[in-house]
Amino acid sequence: MARSVILFEDHTAQQFRPLSWSLPVYEIPCGLFNLRERVQHLATADRDPFRIALLPRGLLTDLQREFAPPGIQVGLRACLDAAASDVLFLAARVSPRWSDLQDLLHDLPLDASREDAHGLVAWRTGAANARTVLDSWRRWDEACAREDVWTSPTAAAPVWTPGSGVPGDTSAAFGYLWDLVHGIGTAIRDDTEALMNSAGLTLPSRSFFGVRPLADETDRGERVVLTHAGACPPAGVTVAAPGNLWLGEDIRLGPGVVIDATAGPVVIDRSVRVLPHVYLEGPLYLGSDVRVKAGATLYGETAVGAGCRVAGEIAESQLLPYMNKQHAGFLGHSIVGSWVNLGADTTNSDLKNNYGEIKVNYGHGPIETGSRFVGLMVGEHAKSAIGTTFNTGTTVGFSSNVFAAGFPRTYLANFTWGDGRGRRVYEVERALEVARIVMSRRGCRFTEAQAALFLSLAGGAAPAPGA
């Protein structure tokens, strides 16, 4: 029986801002990988391989086509072509647990669905129903485009309900961006356990959304096997629980480095450099070509994407590839997009002084998170000046340039210039020029599709009323 899996975005994409301004939700990582990578790995490892098609919002379709891995189809037409006799629709916000994904891929009955309070999570159906659902999605996406939903800071996406007519059971999925932060530690443990084999810890080949190196160093396209440190940790390095330490090729750990893997695995990918007197605590992932500056402290439940440069104190945070935090300052319970630069001594709060529940505003007003620990969420290409201090639950929009004498506002729209007070906007031509320089300095291309996204988002760059 022909099988296909369609990863789709819906109205909940707004709930993953500011990252989802420029990223499909299934491309936002939690732990070592994102949802697309996990499904892709399961497809290649499955005894009954299946096709994968991606259904991002129309705003991001061209960009997704440009950066889609080989063999993965993108867009509505591709999804219609993939509508085989057995189609599994998977929401872009499905949780990262491998066992949950395998259950959905293999055990969800035909014409059964999984839902939660935010909407559809998974639905398995046949070709005729799949085409009907895709036509419904097309009309919904066209309505969103007419209302500038994906570029306006205030327009609300209409709820998309595919109308399966089948009662749905609740299923674990993320509801908001900050939920990913609380899942990092579990995801690192689960990723490590799922990919261990007799050869070591085998990581699938990587393809990062929006990253096309001129000289491909961090992503050479092949699987990577990490070796188990076992009873022989690197010379000059102190290791607690070496059975939980995994090391890639061509890594350098400076003298005085301390690695504590007691609470979870520490996974150090290929070509990583860790300078002297650094403390690394598990569960922790350091992606390929990461640089950790001398004296840094990286606490558990942290994942650092490929090519990042980090220093200072970092805890319970997800850093997307090619972001910079090169200097002192605290970053906690945070998620930071690619091509972000946090200036020296940039610090965020992740706990209120009154220990109260934190509310987050991603553009539609304050929302209760149900958590006492929520830090900073930063969209791609944003920058902060030296000494910037962010309050709990702050969201920083795409391509913002933040500087302030005190705390900036806790909601900063796309292209914010300054602290969010007043209506100062970062000029898009200047932002484009900076993005080209930043990416070229890291040996990466800035493409026409990426420039088009900047211009589209700049159309809705004015701060929300009262922000």
Short mmCIF file of C-alpha atoms in Angstrom, two decimals:
data_model
loop_
_atom_site.label_atom_id
_atom_site.label_comp_id
_atom_site.label_asym_id
_atom_site.label_seq_id
_atom_site.Cartn_x
_atom_site.Cartn_y
_atom_site.Cartn_z
CA MET A 1 0.00 0.00 0.00
CA ALA A 2 1.42 3.39 -1.02
CA ARG A 3 2.02 5.61 2.00
CA SER A 4 2.62 9.33 2.33
CA VAL A 5 3.20 11.68 5.26
CA ILE A 6 2.27 15.35 4.93
CA LEU A 7 3.67 17.79 7.50
CA PHE A 8 1.32 20.76 7.53
CA GLU A 9 1.10 24.18 9.13
CA ASP A 10 -2.18 25.69 10.27
CA HIS A 11 -3.50 28.58 12.37
CA THR A 12 -1.31 27.53 15.30
CA ALA A 13 1.80 28.77 13.43
CA GLN A 14 1.16 32.18 14.99
CA GLN A 15 1.63 30.63 18.44
CA PHE A 16 5.28 29.89 17.62
CA ARG A 17 6.28 33.49 16.99
CA PRO A 18 8.75 35.09 16.83
CA LEU A 19 10.56 32.07 15.32
CA SER A 20 7.67 31.21 13.01
CA TRP A 21 7.75 34.59 11.30
CA SER A 22 10.45 33.11 9.08
CA LEU A 23 10.49 29.36 9.84
CA PRO A 24 7.91 26.66 9.23
CA VAL A 25 7.06 25.28 12.66
CA TYR A 26 8.30 21.77 11.76
CA GLU A 27 11.75 23.32 11.12
CA ILE A 28 12.08 24.68 14.67
CA PRO A 29 14.30 22.26 16.62
CA CYS A 30 13.78 20.84 20.07
CA GLY A 31 16.77 18.86 21.26
CA LEU A 32 19.06 17.58 18.51
CA PHE A 33 16.51 17.74 15.68
CA ASN A 34 13.32 19.25 14.38
CA LEU A 35 10.16 17.35 13.43
CA ARG A 36 10.97 17.26 9.72
CA GLU A 37 14.37 15.67 10.43
CA ARG A 38 12.86 13.06 12.75
CA VAL A 39 10.20 12.04 10.24
CA GLN A 40 12.80 12.01 7.48
CA HIS A 41 15.00 9.66 9.52
CA LEU A 42 12.09 7.32 10.28
CA ALA A 43 11.17 7.24 6.58
CA THR A 44 14.63 6.05 5.56
CA ALA A 45 14.83 3.51 8.40
CA ASP A 46 11.33 2.09 7.89
CA ARG A 47 10.89 -1.37 6.36
CA ASP A 48 7.97 0.10 4.40
CA PRO A 49 9.36 3.49 3.26
CA PHE A 50 6.94 6.37 2.80
CA ARG A 51 6.95 9.63 0.88
CA ILE A 52 7.24 12.96 2.69
CA ALA A 53 5.61 16.17 1.52
CA LEU A 54 5.75 19.56 3.25
CA LEU A 55 2.84 21.99 3.40
CA PRO A 56 4.12 25.31 4.80
CA ARG A 57 2.19 28.57 4.75
CA GLY A 58 2.15 30.21 1.34
CA LEU A 59 4.48 32.95 2.57
CA LEU A 60 7.25 30.39 3.15
CA THR A 61 6.62 27.99 0.26
CA ASP A 62 9.28 29.39 -2.10
CA LEU A 63 11.84 29.51 0.69
CA GLN A 64 10.99 25.94 1.72
CA ARG A 65 11.39 24.71 -1.87
CA GLU A 66 14.81 26.32 -2.03
CA PHE A 67 16.03 24.59 1.12
CA ALA A 68 14.12 21.30 1.05
CA PRO A 69 16.30 18.16 1.29
CA PRO A 70 16.50 15.95 -1.79
CA GLY A 71 13.53 13.64 -2.19
CA ILE A 72 11.11 15.77 -0.15
CA GLN A 73 8.32 17.51 -2.05
CA VAL A 74 6.98 20.95 -1.10
CA GLY A 75 3.71 22.79 -1.60
CA LEU A 76 0.07 22.11 -2.30
CA ARG A 77 0.56 20.54 -5.74
CA ALA A 78 3.21 18.19 -4.37
CA CYS A 79 0.90 17.19 -1.52
CA LEU A 80 -1.93 16.49 -3.97
CA ASP A 81 0.44 14.31 -5.98
CA ALA A 82 1.43 12.53 -2.76
CA ALA A 83 -2.20 11.79 -1.83
CA ALA A 84 -1.87 8.04 -2.03
CA SER A 85 -4.13 5.32 -0.67
CA ASP A 86 -2.71 5.89 2.83
CA VAL A 87 -1.99 9.50 3.86
CA LEU A 88 -0.95 10.62 7.32
CA PHE A 89 -1.38 14.33 8.03
CA LEU A 90 0.99 15.43 10.82
CA ALA A 91 0.78 18.88 12.40
CA ALA A 92 4.02 20.86 12.36
CA ARG A 93 3.87 21.10 16.17
CA VAL A 94 3.86 17.36 16.96
CA SER A 95 6.01 16.57 19.99
CA PRO A 96 9.56 15.27 19.40
CA ARG A 97 9.22 11.90 21.13
CA TRP A 98 10.31 9.14 18.75
CA SER A 99 7.91 6.60 20.25
CA ASP A 100 4.96 8.95 19.72
CA LEU A 101 5.96 9.49 16.10
CA GLN A 102 6.31 5.78 15.47
CA ASP A 103 2.89 5.15 17.03
CA LEU A 104 1.33 7.73 14.71
CA LEU A 105 3.17 6.35 11.68
CA HIS A 106 2.34 2.70 12.30
CA ASP A 107 -0.57 2.36 14.71
CA LEU A 108 -3.02 5.17 13.95
CA PRO A 109 -5.98 3.46 12.28
CA LEU A 110 -7.26 4.57 8.92
CA ASP A 111 -9.76 7.46 9.27
CA ALA A 112 -8.72 8.07 12.87
CA SER A 113 -7.45 11.41 14.14
CA ARG A 114 -5.61 12.87 17.11
CA GLU A 115 -6.50 16.35 18.34
CA ASP A 116 -5.86 18.66 21.26
CA ALA A 117 -7.19 21.99 22.49
CA HIS A 118 -5.40 23.86 19.68
CA GLY A 119 -6.56 21.77 16.74
CA LEU A 120 -5.67 18.77 14.61
CA VAL A 121 -2.48 16.90 15.52
CA ALA A 122 -2.67 13.87 13.22
CA TRP A 123 -5.15 12.27 10.83
CA ARG A 124 -4.75 9.18 8.68
CA THR A 125 -7.03 8.84 5.68
CA GLY A 126 -7.32 7.71 2.06
CA ALA A 127 -6.66 9.55 -1.19
CA ALA A 128 -10.15 10.98 -1.77
CA ASN A 129 -10.45 12.44 1.73
CA ALA A 130 -6.87 13.72 1.55
CA ARG A 131 -7.63 15.71 -1.60
CA THR A 132 -10.74 17.18 0.03
CA VAL A 133 -8.72 18.21 3.07
CA LEU A 134 -5.99 19.75 0.91
CA ASP A 135 -8.59 21.78 -0.98
CA SER A 136 -9.92 23.02 2.36
CA TRP A 137 -6.38 23.96 3.39
CA ARG A 138 -5.88 25.83 0.09
CA ARG A 139 -8.96 27.99 0.69
CA TRP A 140 -7.82 28.65 4.25
CA ASP A 141 -4.29 29.69 3.17
CA GLU A 142 -5.70 31.98 0.48
CA ALA A 143 -7.90 33.65 3.12
CA CYS A 144 -4.85 34.14 5.34
CA ALA A 145 -2.96 35.75 2.45
CA ARG A 146 -5.83 38.15 1.74
CA GLU A 147 -5.82 39.30 5.36
CA ASP A 148 -1.98 39.56 5.56
CA VAL A 149 -2.10 37.13 8.48
CA TRP A 150 1.51 35.99 8.14
CA THR A 151 3.03 39.48 7.85
CA SER A 152 0.82 41.58 10.12
CA PRO A 153 1.62 41.76 13.84
CA THR A 154 -2.08 41.95 14.77
CA ALA A 155 -4.12 39.95 12.22
CA ALA A 156 -5.39 36.65 13.67
CA ALA A 157 -5.35 33.51 11.56
CA PRO A 158 -8.77 31.91 11.08
CA VAL A 159 -8.95 28.47 12.64
CA TRP A 160 -8.49 25.68 10.10
CA THR A 161 -10.66 22.65 10.84
CA PRO A 162 -10.40 19.95 8.19
CA GLY A 163 -13.78 18.51 9.14
CA SER A 164 -12.79 14.85 9.28
CA GLY A 165 -16.10 13.95 10.85
CA VAL A 166 -14.24 11.44 13.05
CA PRO A 167 -14.00 11.81 16.84
CA GLY A 168 -10.42 12.59 17.77
CA ASP A 169 -8.41 11.54 20.78
CA THR A 170 -6.14 14.03 22.48
CA SER A 171 -2.46 13.72 21.62
CA ALA A 172 0.69 15.32 22.96
CA ALA A 173 1.84 18.27 20.86
CA PHE A 174 3.31 21.65 21.56
CA GLY A 175 0.84 24.51 21.85
CA TYR A 176 3.20 27.48 22.00
CA LEU A 177 6.86 28.25 21.35
CA TRP A 178 7.74 28.30 25.04
CA ASP A 179 6.54 24.68 25.34
CA LEU A 180 9.56 23.64 23.29
CA VAL A 181 11.89 25.17 25.88
CA HIS A 182 10.45 22.96 28.59
CA GLY A 183 10.88 19.89 26.37
CA ILE A 184 14.58 20.30 25.52
CA GLY A 185 16.01 17.96 28.18
CA THR A 186 13.55 15.17 27.42
CA ALA A 187 14.18 15.56 23.69
CA ILE A 188 17.99 15.31 24.08
CA ARG A 189 17.63 12.13 26.15
CA ASP A 190 15.12 10.66 23.71
CA ASP A 191 17.16 11.58 20.62
CA THR A 192 20.26 9.97 22.10
CA GLU A 193 18.48 6.78 23.12
CA ALA A 194 16.70 6.45 19.76
CA LEU A 195 19.88 6.76 17.68
CA MET A 196 22.27 4.59 19.69
CA ASN A 197 23.41 1.41 17.94
CA SER A 198 26.32 -1.00 17.89
CA ALA A 199 28.44 1.44 15.90
CA GLY A 200 27.91 4.31 18.36
CA LEU A 201 25.56 7.26 18.23
CA THR A 202 24.64 7.69 14.57
CA LEU A 203 23.26 11.11 13.64
CA PRO A 204 21.38 11.47 10.34
CA SER A 205 22.68 13.80 7.65
CA ARG A 206 21.59 17.39 8.22
CA SER A 207 20.00 20.01 6.03
CA PHE A 208 19.37 23.32 7.81
CA PHE A 209 16.49 25.50 6.68
CA GLY A 210 17.75 28.80 5.31
CA VAL A 211 21.43 27.79 5.42
CA ARG A 212 23.34 27.27 2.17
CA PRO A 213 27.09 27.40 2.79
CA LEU A 214 29.36 28.70 0.05
CA ALA A 215 32.02 26.25 1.24
CA ASP A 216 30.17 23.40 2.95
CA GLU A 217 32.01 22.64 6.18
CA THR A 218 29.38 22.02 8.86
CA ASP A 219 26.99 19.98 6.73
CA ARG A 220 28.74 17.56 4.41
CA GLY A 221 25.57 15.58 3.78
CA GLU A 222 26.53 12.23 5.30
CA ARG A 223 25.59 10.48 8.50
CA VAL A 224 27.85 11.15 11.48
CA VAL A 225 28.88 8.50 14.00
CA LEU A 226 29.82 9.72 17.47
CA THR A 227 31.91 7.48 19.70
CA HIS A 228 31.29 6.61 23.31
CA ALA A 229 33.82 8.15 25.69
CA GLY A 230 33.48 5.17 28.04
CA ALA A 231 36.24 4.82 30.58
CA CYS A 232 38.74 6.88 28.55
CA PRO A 233 37.73 10.55 28.61
CA PRO A 234 39.94 13.03 26.72
CA ALA A 235 43.22 13.96 28.39
CA GLY A 236 43.06 17.02 30.63
CA VAL A 237 39.26 16.86 30.85
CA THR A 238 37.33 15.88 33.98
CA VAL A 239 34.24 13.78 33.25
CA ALA A 240 31.49 12.64 35.59
CA ALA A 241 29.47 9.70 34.22
CA PRO A 242 31.62 9.15 31.11
CA GLY A 243 29.14 6.49 29.97
CA ASN A 244 26.84 9.36 29.02
CA LEU A 245 29.40 11.27 26.93
CA TRP A 246 29.41 11.05 23.11
CA LEU A 247 32.16 12.62 21.00
CA GLY A 248 32.40 13.39 17.28
CA GLU A 249 35.45 13.57 15.07
CA ASP A 250 37.91 16.45 15.09
CA ILE A 251 36.85 17.94 18.43
CA ARG A 252 39.14 19.86 20.76
CA LEU A 253 38.49 20.13 24.48
CA GLY A 254 40.82 22.51 26.28
CA PRO A 255 42.54 21.84 29.62
CA GLY A 256 40.38 22.31 32.67
CA VAL A 257 37.11 21.48 30.91
CA VAL A 258 34.64 19.74 33.24
CA ILE A 259 31.83 17.60 31.81
CA ASP A 260 29.07 16.37 34.12
CA ALA A 261 26.82 13.87 32.34
CA THR A 262 25.24 12.55 35.53
CA ALA A 263 21.79 14.01 34.82
CA GLY A 264 21.76 13.21 31.12
CA PRO A 265 23.84 12.69 27.97
CA VAL A 266 26.37 15.18 26.71
CA VAL A 267 26.58 14.94 22.92
CA ILE A 268 29.44 16.83 21.21
CA ASP A 269 29.17 16.77 17.43
CA ARG A 270 32.07 16.94 14.96
CA SER A 271 34.55 19.82 14.70
CA VAL A 272 33.55 21.40 18.03
CA ARG A 273 36.06 23.59 19.88
CA VAL A 274 35.72 24.04 23.66
CA LEU A 275 38.29 26.42 25.16
CA PRO A 276 39.81 25.95 28.64
CA HIS A 277 37.95 26.08 31.95
CA VAL A 278 34.46 25.43 30.60
CA TYR A 279 31.71 23.61 32.52
CA LEU A 280 29.33 21.42 30.47
CA GLU A 281 26.33 19.75 32.14
CA GLY A 282 23.97 17.22 30.60
CA PRO A 283 21.58 16.77 29.03
CA LEU A 284 23.43 18.92 26.49
CA TYR A 285 23.98 18.96 22.74
CA LEU A 286 26.74 20.92 20.97
CA GLY A 287 26.19 20.90 17.20
CA SER A 288 28.86 20.64 14.54
CA ASP A 289 31.42 23.45 14.36
CA VAL A 290 30.26 25.04 17.63
CA ARG A 291 32.79 27.23 19.50
CA VAL A 292 32.54 27.56 23.30
CA LYS A 293 34.62 30.44 24.70
CA ALA A 294 36.88 30.08 27.73
CA GLY A 295 35.21 30.09 31.14
CA ALA A 296 31.70 29.48 29.81
CA THR A 297 29.07 27.59 31.81
CA LEU A 298 26.50 25.55 29.90
CA TYR A 299 23.92 23.97 32.16
CA GLY A 300 21.68 21.02 31.32
CA GLU A 301 18.65 20.96 29.05
CA THR A 302 20.49 23.06 26.48
CA ALA A 303 20.96 22.45 22.75
CA VAL A 304 23.38 24.58 20.73
CA GLY A 305 22.93 24.45 16.96
CA ALA A 306 25.63 24.04 14.34
CA GLY A 307 28.05 26.90 13.86
CA CYS A 308 27.06 28.80 17.03
CA ARG A 309 29.57 30.82 19.04
CA VAL A 310 28.72 30.88 22.76
CA ALA A 311 30.08 32.19 26.05
CA GLY A 312 28.86 33.29 29.47
CA GLU A 313 26.14 31.36 31.30
CA ILE A 314 23.48 29.42 29.38
CA ALA A 315 20.78 27.17 30.83
CA GLU A 316 17.68 25.36 29.54
CA SER A 317 17.88 26.99 26.13
CA GLN A 318 17.61 26.07 22.44
CA LEU A 319 19.97 27.97 20.13
CA LEU A 320 19.37 27.63 16.41
CA PRO A 321 22.32 27.28 14.00
CA TYR A 322 24.67 30.20 13.45
CA MET A 323 23.60 32.42 16.33
CA ASN A 324 26.19 34.34 18.34
CA LYS A 325 26.45 34.81 22.07
CA GLN A 326 30.17 35.42 22.21
CA HIS A 327 30.45 37.22 25.55
CA ALA A 328 29.39 37.26 29.19
CA GLY A 329 25.75 37.42 30.22
CA PHE A 330 23.01 35.00 31.26
CA LEU A 331 20.63 33.26 28.87
CA GLY A 332 18.03 30.96 30.43
CA HIS A 333 14.83 29.15 29.43
CA SER A 334 15.16 30.78 26.03
CA ILE A 335 14.96 29.98 22.34
CA VAL A 336 17.04 32.07 19.94
CA GLY A 337 16.87 32.06 16.14
CA SER A 338 19.61 31.77 13.55
CA TRP A 339 21.75 34.79 12.65
CA VAL A 340 21.00 36.47 15.97
CA ASN A 341 23.81 38.33 17.71
CA LEU A 342 23.50 39.03 21.44
CA GLY A 343 25.88 41.84 22.41
CA ALA A 344 28.30 41.60 25.33
CA ASP A 345 26.61 41.30 28.73
CA THR A 346 23.15 40.79 27.21
CA THR A 347 21.15 39.10 29.97
CA ASN A 348 17.60 37.87 30.35
CA SER A 349 15.40 37.10 33.33
CA ASP A 350 13.58 33.77 33.33
CA LEU A 351 11.97 34.00 36.80
CA LYS A 352 9.86 36.83 38.23
CA ASN A 353 10.84 38.29 41.59
CA ASN A 354 7.43 37.32 42.99
CA TYR A 355 7.76 33.77 41.61
CA GLY A 356 4.50 34.27 39.75
CA GLU A 357 3.32 32.68 36.53
CA ILE A 358 4.80 34.31 33.45
CA LYS A 359 2.69 35.73 30.65
CA VAL A 360 3.98 36.09 27.09
CA ASN A 361 2.85 38.43 24.34
CA TYR A 362 3.74 37.38 20.80
CA GLY A 363 1.61 40.15 19.29
CA HIS A 364 -1.95 39.25 20.31
CA GLY A 365 -1.84 40.29 23.95
CA PRO A 366 -0.54 38.58 27.11
CA ILE A 367 -1.06 34.80 27.31
CA GLU A 368 -0.65 32.74 30.47
CA THR A 369 2.11 30.17 30.08
CA GLY A 370 1.37 28.13 33.20
CA SER A 371 5.06 28.30 34.07
CA ARG A 372 7.29 30.23 36.46
CA PHE A 373 10.26 29.81 34.09
CA VAL A 374 10.10 31.44 30.67
CA GLY A 375 12.97 33.50 29.33
CA LEU A 376 13.70 35.16 26.00
CA MET A 377 12.38 34.26 22.53
CA VAL A 378 14.23 35.88 19.62
CA GLY A 379 13.32 35.83 15.91
CA GLU A 380 15.93 35.30 13.21
CA HIS A 381 18.40 38.07 12.28
CA ALA A 382 17.72 40.09 15.45
CA LYS A 383 20.52 41.89 17.31
CA SER A 384 20.98 43.29 20.82
CA ALA A 385 23.40 46.00 21.95
CA ILE A 386 25.95 45.55 24.74
CA GLY A 387 24.43 45.47 28.20
CA THR A 388 20.86 44.82 27.02
CA THR A 389 18.63 43.36 29.75
CA PHE A 390 15.47 41.49 28.80
CA ASN A 391 12.62 40.83 31.21
CA THR A 392 10.91 37.46 31.69
CA GLY A 393 8.89 36.21 28.73
CA THR A 394 10.17 38.78 26.23
CA THR A 395 9.64 38.18 22.50
CA VAL A 396 11.91 39.91 19.98
CA GLY A 397 10.66 40.14 16.39
CA PHE A 398 12.41 39.23 13.16
CA SER A 399 15.39 41.43 12.20
CA SER A 400 15.08 43.74 15.20
CA ASN A 401 17.93 45.88 16.48
CA VAL A 402 17.44 46.26 20.23
CA PHE A 403 19.12 48.80 22.48
CA ALA A 404 17.84 50.44 25.65
CA ALA A 405 18.89 52.16 28.86
CA GLY A 406 16.53 49.93 30.83
CA PHE A 407 14.35 46.93 30.06
CA PRO A 408 12.97 46.96 26.49
CA ARG A 409 9.27 46.24 26.18
CA THR A 410 8.39 42.57 26.53
CA TYR A 411 6.83 42.47 23.06
CA LEU A 412 9.02 43.79 20.23
CA ALA A 413 7.53 43.69 16.73
CA ASN A 414 9.51 42.75 13.62
CA PHE A 415 12.14 45.31 12.57
CA THR A 416 12.03 47.07 15.95
CA TRP A 417 14.68 49.77 16.24
CA GLY A 418 15.45 50.56 19.88
CA ASP A 419 13.43 49.44 22.90
CA GLY A 420 9.94 49.10 21.42
CA ARG A 421 8.73 52.46 22.71
CA GLY A 422 7.53 54.85 20.07
CA ARG A 423 7.21 53.69 16.47
CA ARG A 424 10.81 53.48 15.35
CA VAL A 425 11.33 50.82 12.67
CA TYR A 426 14.57 49.30 11.36
CA GLU A 427 14.76 50.27 7.68
CA VAL A 428 14.47 47.11 5.60
CA GLU A 429 17.25 48.07 3.14
CA ARG A 430 19.67 48.51 6.04
CA ALA A 431 18.49 45.20 7.53
CA LEU A 432 19.06 43.45 4.20
CA GLU A 433 22.57 44.86 3.95
CA VAL A 434 23.44 43.64 7.45
CA ALA A 435 21.98 40.17 6.78
CA ARG A 436 24.10 39.79 3.64
CA ILE A 437 27.25 40.78 5.55
CA VAL A 438 26.50 38.52 8.53
CA MET A 439 25.81 35.45 6.41
CA SER A 440 28.77 35.98 4.11
CA ARG A 441 31.08 36.26 7.13
CA ARG A 442 30.03 32.73 8.04
CA GLY A 443 30.48 31.50 4.48
CA CYS A 444 26.75 31.29 3.72
CA ARG A 445 24.63 32.66 0.89
CA PHE A 446 21.85 35.20 1.26
CA THR A 447 19.40 34.19 -1.45
CA GLU A 448 16.76 36.07 -3.40
CA ALA A 449 14.02 34.08 -1.66
CA GLN A 450 15.36 35.20 1.71
CA ALA A 451 15.46 38.81 0.55
CA ALA A 452 11.85 38.49 -0.61
CA LEU A 453 10.85 37.30 2.86
CA PHE A 454 12.50 40.35 4.45
CA LEU A 455 10.49 42.61 2.16
CA SER A 456 7.25 40.77 2.83
CA LEU A 457 7.67 40.92 6.60
CA ALA A 458 8.70 44.57 6.43
CA GLY A 459 5.22 45.35 5.12
CA GLY A 460 3.85 44.60 8.58
CA ALA A 461 6.78 45.94 10.56
CA ALA A 462 5.00 48.75 12.40
CA PRO A 463 4.59 47.99 16.12
CA ALA A 464 1.21 46.79 17.27
CA PRO A 465 -1.02 49.53 18.75
CA GLY A 466 -0.20 50.05 22.40
CA ALA A 467 2.88 47.81 22.24
#
